[in-house]
Every structure is written in C-alpha cells, then in structure tokens.
Amino acid sequence: MLSEHKMVKPAKHGDCEFCLQLRLMALMEITASAEHNIDLRREVFKTGSQESKDTVELLLRVIKESEPEDYMLKVLAIKSIGFLARIFRKSNHHRVISLLVSQLETGCGEVVMEALVALEKFSCDENYLCKEHSNKMIEFNAAQILVKLLSDGESELKLQVHGLVLMCCIASKADYCKAVEEARMTTAVRQLLREEGELGTFVSQKPELKELATKALHSLILYYEY
C-alpha cells in the first residue's frame, strides 16, 4: 500500500493492506512500550536516527493518505504517534501536530478520538515541550475546532470529554493568541462550569475534570479578560 513516495490504494482486502496493518499493529505495540520506557525510547527511537525518521514518516503517510474506508489504519498510526509524543522537538513537530489537528475534522469518530488522545500526550504536563506543542496546535486552528466540538449537540459525549481535556491543557499552557479569543474559548469553558448541557453536567460529577476546567478558566481570564 505504501511505495517509496506515496501510498497506493490496493484492493480492499488485498495482501498489501493486510501486511501494512500487521506492520502498524507491531509498531503500535513497540511504541506503547516505549512511551513509558525511556531506555527503550532512546534506543529504538533515537532522535535523528534514520530508522526513527523512517518509522515516523511511515506513520504520517498512513495518516495523511489512507482512504476513508481504511480508517483503522489511521487509528493504528495515530495511536503510535501519540505514544511517541515525547520524541518530537520544536524542529520537527510542525508536520506532526498539523496533521493530527487536521484529523479532528475528518468526521470519523474513531479517528477524531485517537487524534484527541494523541494531542493530549503532546500538551500534557509530562511532555516537557507541552507549551511549545500547545502554541503550535493553536497556530493550526485547534482552538476553533475544539470549541465547535464542545458546542456541537450531535457530538458523542466521550469525544467532547477528550476535547475538553485537550482544550484545558492548551488553555493552561499556551501563550496569548488572538485565535483563542476569537474562538470564544473562555466562554465555552465558563458555560461548562455552570453545568450547562450534557457535558457540563458530566463535568460537575467528575472532580478531577472540574478542577482541570477551573484551572484552564483562570488562565484564560488572566490572558483575555484583564
């Protein structure tokens, strides 16, 4: 399914697609182990190594070029990118974050979910470049996309919850940006803390989520209302 330069669409159940799926599943297992094993991560995904670059390039190509009916290939590739979130630096996170943010608008629930989870790994406290990654997400329109996801009455609750977590992570870490103000992110978080809608009710019943949203609101008010 993947040539040297581009992905070629095979027969729906062709051998090439099956082999690619097996390869992606194997990569997912390795990257999942590497996420919490710094020695494995440094050995197998050493920054700047050709093998590491080739692996990331494969994953990005799958995410970018897979057909809609092959969404499970995307899911596997996105999971692996998320597991590898801590190997990316300011010099090479541009394409990765741009591609992940773009997946939030695919309309495929499984793909959107995994993209949200992967982006959380880039913006969480455990990632020492969380601030830089969060700023980059806003640059690629993540603020507007996330506010829309949270206000969309047709979105699944589990997607909205992960969207809220990501939005709070970004709000707590990113620098001032006009795009955040225009997206009305402060209003969106404030409405949730007032227990408006199904998501607001859910947040009120989850102390850790409410605390995260409250912290994000304080950061947003500091930047955008003073």
PDB file of C-alpha atoms in Angstrom:
ATOM      1  CA  MET A   1       0.000   0.000   0.000  1.00  0.00           C
ATOM      2  CA  LEU A   2       2.968   2.303   0.509  1.00  0.00           C
ATOM      3  CA  SER A   3       5.508   2.927  -2.183  1.00  0.00           C
ATOM      4  CA  GLU A   4       8.700   4.879  -1.583  1.00  0.00           C
ATOM      5  CA  HIS A   5       6.984   8.193  -2.218  1.00  0.00           C
ATOM      6  CA  LYS A   6       3.252   7.685  -1.846  1.00  0.00           C
ATOM      7  CA  MET A   7       0.518   5.354  -0.724  1.00  0.00           C
ATOM      8  CA  VAL A   8      -1.132   3.343  -3.464  1.00  0.00           C
ATOM      9  CA  LYS A   9      -4.680   2.125  -2.849  1.00  0.00           C
ATOM     10  CA  PRO A  10      -4.791  -1.681  -3.105  1.00  0.00           C
ATOM     11  CA  ALA A  11      -7.747  -3.985  -3.388  1.00  0.00           C
ATOM     12  CA  LYS A  12      -9.949  -3.548  -0.338  1.00  0.00           C
ATOM     13  CA  HIS A  13      -8.778  -6.776   1.257  1.00  0.00           C
ATOM     14  CA  GLY A  14      -5.516  -7.135  -0.626  1.00  0.00           C
ATOM     15  CA  ASP A  15      -2.354  -8.666   0.729  1.00  0.00           C
ATOM     16  CA  CYS A  16      -0.536  -5.311   0.771  1.00  0.00           C
ATOM     17  CA  GLU A  17      -3.142  -3.729   3.025  1.00  0.00           C
ATOM     18  CA  PHE A  18      -3.123  -6.745   5.325  1.00  0.00           C
ATOM     19  CA  CYS A  19       0.677  -6.650   5.595  1.00  0.00           C
ATOM     20  CA  LEU A  20       0.561  -2.922   6.330  1.00  0.00           C
ATOM     21  CA  GLN A  21      -1.992  -3.465   9.057  1.00  0.00           C
ATOM     22  CA  LEU A  22       0.185  -6.136  10.656  1.00  0.00           C
ATOM     23  CA  ARG A  23       3.182  -3.821  10.500  1.00  0.00           C
ATOM     24  CA  LEU A  24       1.219  -0.983  12.085  1.00  0.00           C
ATOM     25  CA  MET A  25      -0.038  -3.267  14.850  1.00  0.00           C
ATOM     26  CA  ALA A  26       3.520  -4.352  15.607  1.00  0.00           C
ATOM     27  CA  LEU A  27       4.672  -0.734  15.636  1.00  0.00           C
ATOM     28  CA  MET A  28       1.845   0.193  17.982  1.00  0.00           C
ATOM     29  CA  GLU A  29       2.944  -2.446  20.482  1.00  0.00           C
ATOM     30  CA  ILE A  30       6.544  -1.234  20.346  1.00  0.00           C
ATOM     31  CA  THR A  31       5.646   2.447  20.639  1.00  0.00           C
ATOM     32  CA  ALA A  32       3.227   1.719  23.508  1.00  0.00           C
ATOM     33  CA  SER A  33       6.090   0.106  25.415  1.00  0.00           C
ATOM     34  CA  ALA A  34       8.461   2.932  24.523  1.00  0.00           C
ATOM     35  CA  GLU A  35       6.059   5.584  25.838  1.00  0.00           C
ATOM     36  CA  HIS A  36       6.813   4.671  29.446  1.00  0.00           C
ATOM     37  CA  ASN A  37      10.273   3.179  28.980  1.00  0.00           C
ATOM     38  CA  ILE A  38      12.823   5.902  28.432  1.00  0.00           C
ATOM     39  CA  ASP A  39      15.668   3.462  27.725  1.00  0.00           C
ATOM     40  CA  LEU A  40      13.649   1.685  25.038  1.00  0.00           C
ATOM     41  CA  ARG A  41      12.553   5.013  23.596  1.00  0.00           C
ATOM     42  CA  ARG A  42      16.138   6.266  23.377  1.00  0.00           C
ATOM     43  CA  GLU A  43      17.394   3.023  21.877  1.00  0.00           C
ATOM     44  CA  VAL A  44      14.693   2.367  19.284  1.00  0.00           C
ATOM     45  CA  PHE A  45      13.535   5.918  18.507  1.00  0.00           C
ATOM     46  CA  LYS A  46      16.720   7.862  18.948  1.00  0.00           C
ATOM     47  CA  THR A  47      16.269  11.455  17.828  1.00  0.00           C
ATOM     48  CA  GLY A  48      17.868  11.991  14.440  1.00  0.00           C
ATOM     49  CA  SER A  49      18.363   8.315  13.617  1.00  0.00           C
ATOM     50  CA  GLN A  50      17.346   7.234  10.129  1.00  0.00           C
ATOM     51  CA  GLU A  51      15.332   4.310  11.448  1.00  0.00           C
ATOM     52  CA  SER A  52      13.324   6.601  13.702  1.00  0.00           C
ATOM     53  CA  LYS A  53      12.770   9.077  10.863  1.00  0.00           C
ATOM     54  CA  ASP A  54      11.590   6.286   8.537  1.00  0.00           C
ATOM     55  CA  THR A  55       9.142   4.988  11.142  1.00  0.00           C
ATOM     56  CA  VAL A  56       7.638   8.417  11.754  1.00  0.00           C
ATOM     57  CA  GLU A  57       7.453   9.074   8.022  1.00  0.00           C
ATOM     58  CA  LEU A  58       5.541   5.831   7.501  1.00  0.00           C
ATOM     59  CA  LEU A  59       3.074   6.691  10.257  1.00  0.00           C
ATOM     60  CA  LEU A  60       2.484  10.201   8.940  1.00  0.00           C
ATOM     61  CA  ARG A  61       1.982   8.928   5.411  1.00  0.00           C
ATOM     62  CA  VAL A  62      -0.617   6.422   6.581  1.00  0.00           C
ATOM     63  CA  ILE A  63      -2.497   9.138   8.467  1.00  0.00           C
ATOM     64  CA  LYS A  64      -2.382  11.544   5.550  1.00  0.00           C
ATOM     65  CA  GLU A  65      -3.072   9.223   2.628  1.00  0.00           C
ATOM     66  CA  SER A  66      -5.296   6.392   3.875  1.00  0.00           C
ATOM     67  CA  GLU A  67      -8.725   6.238   2.273  1.00  0.00           C
ATOM     68  CA  PRO A  68     -11.790   6.864   4.488  1.00  0.00           C
ATOM     69  CA  GLU A  69     -12.754   3.173   4.431  1.00  0.00           C
ATOM     70  CA  ASP A  70      -9.288   2.318   5.756  1.00  0.00           C
ATOM     71  CA  TYR A  71      -9.815   4.379   8.902  1.00  0.00           C
ATOM     72  CA  MET A  72      -8.459   1.597  11.124  1.00  0.00           C
ATOM     73  CA  LEU A  73      -5.043   2.066   9.534  1.00  0.00           C
ATOM     74  CA  LYS A  74      -5.239   5.719  10.531  1.00  0.00           C
ATOM     75  CA  VAL A  75      -6.267   4.773  14.059  1.00  0.00           C
ATOM     76  CA  LEU A  76      -3.251   2.494  14.473  1.00  0.00           C
ATOM     77  CA  ALA A  77      -0.861   5.094  13.073  1.00  0.00           C
ATOM     78  CA  ILE A  78      -2.289   7.908  15.214  1.00  0.00           C
ATOM     79  CA  LYS A  79      -2.004   5.776  18.344  1.00  0.00           C
ATOM     80  CA  SER A  80       1.683   5.186  17.618  1.00  0.00           C
ATOM     81  CA  ILE A  81       2.344   8.886  17.012  1.00  0.00           C
ATOM     82  CA  GLY A  82       0.700   9.636  20.355  1.00  0.00           C
ATOM     83  CA  PHE A  83       2.861   7.075  22.127  1.00  0.00           C
ATOM     84  CA  LEU A  84       5.920   8.752  20.589  1.00  0.00           C
ATOM     85  CA  ALA A  85       4.852  12.280  21.560  1.00  0.00           C
ATOM     86  CA  ARG A  86       7.917  12.800  23.745  1.00  0.00           C
ATOM     87  CA  ILE A  87      10.438  12.182  20.948  1.00  0.00           C
ATOM     88  CA  PHE A  88       9.367  15.216  18.919  1.00  0.00           C
ATOM     89  CA  ARG A  89      11.220  18.514  19.206  1.00  0.00           C
ATOM     90  CA  LYS A  90      10.467  22.070  18.130  1.00  0.00           C
ATOM     91  CA  SER A  91      12.446  21.393  14.971  1.00  0.00           C
ATOM     92  CA  ASN A  92      10.232  18.541  13.799  1.00  0.00           C
ATOM     93  CA  HIS A  93       6.824  18.843  15.487  1.00  0.00           C
ATOM     94  CA  HIS A  94       5.296  21.120  12.831  1.00  0.00           C
ATOM     95  CA  ARG A  95       4.080  18.425  10.410  1.00  0.00           C
ATOM     96  CA  VAL A  96       3.031  16.041  13.142  1.00  0.00           C
ATOM     97  CA  ILE A  97       0.819  18.467  15.037  1.00  0.00           C
ATOM     98  CA  SER A  98      -0.599  19.962  11.845  1.00  0.00           C
ATOM     99  CA  LEU A  99      -1.649  16.518  10.653  1.00  0.00           C
ATOM    100  CA  LEU A 100      -3.122  15.473  13.997  1.00  0.00           C
ATOM    101  CA  VAL A 101      -5.170  18.670  14.308  1.00  0.00           C
ATOM    102  CA  SER A 102      -6.495  18.176  10.773  1.00  0.00           C
ATOM    103  CA  GLN A 103      -7.816  14.746  11.799  1.00  0.00           C
ATOM    104  CA  LEU A 104     -10.205  16.411  14.257  1.00  0.00           C
ATOM    105  CA  GLU A 105     -12.340  17.425  11.280  1.00  0.00           C
ATOM    106  CA  THR A 106     -12.472  14.096   9.442  1.00  0.00           C
ATOM    107  CA  GLY A 107     -15.947  13.240  10.697  1.00  0.00           C
ATOM    108  CA  CYS A 108     -14.875   9.706  11.651  1.00  0.00           C
ATOM    109  CA  GLY A 109     -15.480   9.248  15.390  1.00  0.00           C
ATOM    110  CA  GLU A 110     -12.703   6.703  15.909  1.00  0.00           C
ATOM    111  CA  VAL A 111     -10.142   8.854  14.107  1.00  0.00           C
ATOM    112  CA  VAL A 112     -11.196  12.022  15.945  1.00  0.00           C
ATOM    113  CA  MET A 113     -10.990  10.228  19.292  1.00  0.00           C
ATOM    114  CA  GLU A 114      -7.455   8.937  18.705  1.00  0.00           C
ATOM    115  CA  ALA A 115      -6.315  12.321  17.380  1.00  0.00           C
ATOM    116  CA  LEU A 116      -7.618  13.987  20.559  1.00  0.00           C
ATOM    117  CA  VAL A 117      -5.870  11.428  22.766  1.00  0.00           C
ATOM    118  CA  ALA A 118      -2.615  11.786  20.813  1.00  0.00           C
ATOM    119  CA  LEU A 119      -2.708  15.586  21.036  1.00  0.00           C
ATOM    120  CA  GLU A 120      -3.317  15.316  24.780  1.00  0.00           C
ATOM    121  CA  LYS A 121       0.003  13.481  25.029  1.00  0.00           C
ATOM    122  CA  PHE A 122       1.714  16.416  23.306  1.00  0.00           C
ATOM    123  CA  SER A 123       0.112  19.014  25.598  1.00  0.00           C
ATOM    124  CA  CYS A 124       0.148  17.208  28.960  1.00  0.00           C
ATOM    125  CA  ASP A 125       2.444  18.146  31.849  1.00  0.00           C
ATOM    126  CA  GLU A 126       4.558  15.017  31.325  1.00  0.00           C
ATOM    127  CA  ASN A 127       5.708  16.364  27.955  1.00  0.00           C
ATOM    128  CA  TYR A 128       8.421  18.929  28.644  1.00  0.00           C
ATOM    129  CA  LEU A 129       7.646  20.735  25.361  1.00  0.00           C
ATOM    130  CA  CYS A 130       3.921  20.949  26.185  1.00  0.00           C
ATOM    131  CA  LYS A 131       3.936  24.748  25.940  1.00  0.00           C
ATOM    132  CA  GLU A 132       5.544  24.775  22.501  1.00  0.00           C
ATOM    133  CA  HIS A 133       3.263  21.992  21.281  1.00  0.00           C
ATOM    134  CA  SER A 134       0.173  23.793  22.623  1.00  0.00           C
ATOM    135  CA  ASN A 135       1.130  27.010  20.845  1.00  0.00           C
ATOM    136  CA  LYS A 136       1.600  25.068  17.633  1.00  0.00           C
ATOM    137  CA  MET A 137      -1.863  23.478  17.959  1.00  0.00           C
ATOM    138  CA  ILE A 138      -3.438  26.923  18.236  1.00  0.00           C
ATOM    139  CA  GLU A 139      -1.481  28.001  15.182  1.00  0.00           C
ATOM    140  CA  PHE A 140      -3.219  25.205  13.275  1.00  0.00           C
ATOM    141  CA  ASN A 141      -6.708  26.296  14.359  1.00  0.00           C
ATOM    142  CA  ALA A 142      -7.192  23.832  17.233  1.00  0.00           C
ATOM    143  CA  ALA A 143      -8.977  26.434  19.398  1.00  0.00           C
ATOM    144  CA  GLN A 144     -11.816  26.958  16.923  1.00  0.00           C
ATOM    145  CA  ILE A 145     -12.131  23.245  16.189  1.00  0.00           C
ATOM    146  CA  LEU A 146     -12.320  22.284  19.870  1.00  0.00           C
ATOM    147  CA  VAL A 147     -14.869  24.961  20.777  1.00  0.00           C
ATOM    148  CA  LYS A 148     -17.013  23.765  17.872  1.00  0.00           C
ATOM    149  CA  LEU A 149     -16.698  20.159  19.064  1.00  0.00           C
ATOM    150  CA  LEU A 150     -17.786  21.092  22.582  1.00  0.00           C
ATOM    151  CA  SER A 151     -20.758  23.128  21.387  1.00  0.00           C
ATOM    152  CA  ASP A 152     -21.957  20.572  18.846  1.00  0.00           C
ATOM    153  CA  GLY A 153     -25.011  18.871  20.281  1.00  0.00           C
ATOM    154  CA  GLU A 154     -24.545  15.930  17.931  1.00  0.00           C
ATOM    155  CA  SER A 155     -21.013  15.036  19.054  1.00  0.00           C
ATOM    156  CA  GLU A 156     -20.609  11.968  21.256  1.00  0.00           C
ATOM    157  CA  LEU A 157     -20.049  12.725  24.929  1.00  0.00           C
ATOM    158  CA  LYS A 158     -16.761  10.787  25.033  1.00  0.00           C
ATOM    159  CA  LEU A 159     -15.396  12.902  22.176  1.00  0.00           C
ATOM    160  CA  GLN A 160     -16.456  16.084  23.937  1.00  0.00           C
ATOM    161  CA  VAL A 161     -14.806  14.974  27.181  1.00  0.00           C
ATOM    162  CA  HIS A 162     -11.475  14.369  25.452  1.00  0.00           C
ATOM    163  CA  GLY A 163     -11.952  17.611  23.530  1.00  0.00           C
ATOM    164  CA  LEU A 164     -12.425  19.443  26.819  1.00  0.00           C
ATOM    165  CA  VAL A 165      -9.316  17.860  28.346  1.00  0.00           C
ATOM    166  CA  LEU A 166      -7.247  18.898  25.345  1.00  0.00           C
ATOM    167  CA  MET A 167      -8.706  22.398  25.323  1.00  0.00           C
ATOM    168  CA  CYS A 168      -7.931  22.834  29.020  1.00  0.00           C
ATOM    169  CA  CYS A 169      -4.361  21.608  28.527  1.00  0.00           C
ATOM    170  CA  ILE A 170      -3.860  24.098  25.714  1.00  0.00           C
ATOM    171  CA  ALA A 171      -5.516  26.957  27.610  1.00  0.00           C
ATOM    172  CA  SER A 172      -3.316  26.385  30.661  1.00  0.00           C
ATOM    173  CA  LYS A 173      -0.049  26.352  28.723  1.00  0.00           C
ATOM    174  CA  ALA A 174      -0.273  28.355  25.500  1.00  0.00           C
ATOM    175  CA  ASP A 175       0.761  31.982  25.163  1.00  0.00           C
ATOM    176  CA  TYR A 176      -1.726  34.729  24.375  1.00  0.00           C
ATOM    177  CA  CYS A 177      -3.145  34.305  20.884  1.00  0.00           C
ATOM    178  CA  LYS A 178      -5.863  36.245  19.081  1.00  0.00           C
ATOM    179  CA  ALA A 179      -7.247  32.979  17.695  1.00  0.00           C
ATOM    180  CA  VAL A 180      -8.151  31.771  21.199  1.00  0.00           C
ATOM    181  CA  GLU A 181     -10.000  34.997  21.931  1.00  0.00           C
ATOM    182  CA  GLU A 182     -11.862  34.838  18.619  1.00  0.00           C
ATOM    183  CA  ALA A 183     -12.804  31.217  19.236  1.00  0.00           C
ATOM    184  CA  ARG A 184     -14.517  32.279  22.496  1.00  0.00           C
ATOM    185  CA  MET A 185     -12.737  29.548  24.417  1.00  0.00           C
ATOM    186  CA  THR A 186     -13.216  31.385  27.707  1.00  0.00           C
ATOM    187  CA  THR A 187     -16.982  31.463  27.196  1.00  0.00           C
ATOM    188  CA  ALA A 188     -17.048  27.765  26.312  1.00  0.00           C
ATOM    189  CA  VAL A 189     -15.233  26.709  29.496  1.00  0.00           C
ATOM    190  CA  ARG A 190     -17.276  29.077  31.680  1.00  0.00           C
ATOM    191  CA  GLN A 191     -20.536  27.629  30.327  1.00  0.00           C
ATOM    192  CA  LEU A 192     -19.390  24.094  31.138  1.00  0.00           C
ATOM    193  CA  LEU A 193     -18.538  25.055  34.703  1.00  0.00           C
ATOM    194  CA  ARG A 194     -22.071  26.429  35.008  1.00  0.00           C
ATOM    195  CA  GLU A 195     -23.208  22.861  34.305  1.00  0.00           C
ATOM    196  CA  GLU A 196     -24.864  23.796  31.029  1.00  0.00           C
ATOM    197  CA  GLY A 197     -25.731  20.869  28.749  1.00  0.00           C
ATOM    198  CA  GLU A 198     -24.884  17.175  28.984  1.00  0.00           C
ATOM    199  CA  LEU A 199     -21.139  17.804  29.041  1.00  0.00           C
ATOM    200  CA  GLY A 200     -21.479  20.441  31.765  1.00  0.00           C
ATOM    201  CA  THR A 201     -23.441  18.008  33.909  1.00  0.00           C
ATOM    202  CA  PHE A 202     -20.812  15.335  33.351  1.00  0.00           C
ATOM    203  CA  VAL A 203     -18.018  17.725  34.341  1.00  0.00           C
ATOM    204  CA  SER A 204     -19.817  18.643  37.576  1.00  0.00           C
ATOM    205  CA  GLN A 205     -19.788  14.959  38.572  1.00  0.00           C
ATOM    206  CA  LYS A 206     -16.051  14.481  37.917  1.00  0.00           C
ATOM    207  CA  PRO A 207     -13.927  16.449  40.450  1.00  0.00           C
ATOM    208  CA  GLU A 208     -10.657  15.979  38.536  1.00  0.00           C
ATOM    209  CA  LEU A 209     -12.242  17.212  35.310  1.00  0.00           C
ATOM    210  CA  LYS A 210     -13.880  20.150  37.060  1.00  0.00           C
ATOM    211  CA  GLU A 211     -10.531  21.080  38.621  1.00  0.00           C
ATOM    212  CA  LEU A 212      -8.844  20.933  35.203  1.00  0.00           C
ATOM    213  CA  ALA A 213     -11.530  23.160  33.667  1.00  0.00           C
ATOM    214  CA  THR A 214     -11.354  25.616  36.582  1.00  0.00           C
ATOM    215  CA  LYS A 215      -7.580  25.922  36.203  1.00  0.00           C
ATOM    216  CA  ALA A 216      -7.968  26.493  32.462  1.00  0.00           C
ATOM    217  CA  LEU A 217     -10.629  29.161  33.039  1.00  0.00           C
ATOM    218  CA  HIS A 218      -8.331  31.036  35.431  1.00  0.00           C
ATOM    219  CA  SER A 219      -5.570  31.035  32.808  1.00  0.00           C
ATOM    220  CA  LEU A 220      -7.974  32.220  30.100  1.00  0.00           C
ATOM    221  CA  ILE A 221      -9.351  35.022  32.269  1.00  0.00           C
ATOM    222  CA  LEU A 222      -5.835  36.166  33.119  1.00  0.00           C
ATOM    223  CA  TYR A 223      -4.877  36.355  29.435  1.00  0.00           C
ATOM    224  CA  TYR A 224      -8.101  37.529  27.835  1.00  0.00           C
ATOM    225  CA  GLU A 225     -10.159  39.481  30.364  1.00  0.00           C
ATOM    226  CA  TYR A 226      -7.585  41.640  32.128  1.00  0.00           C
TER     227      TYR A 226
END
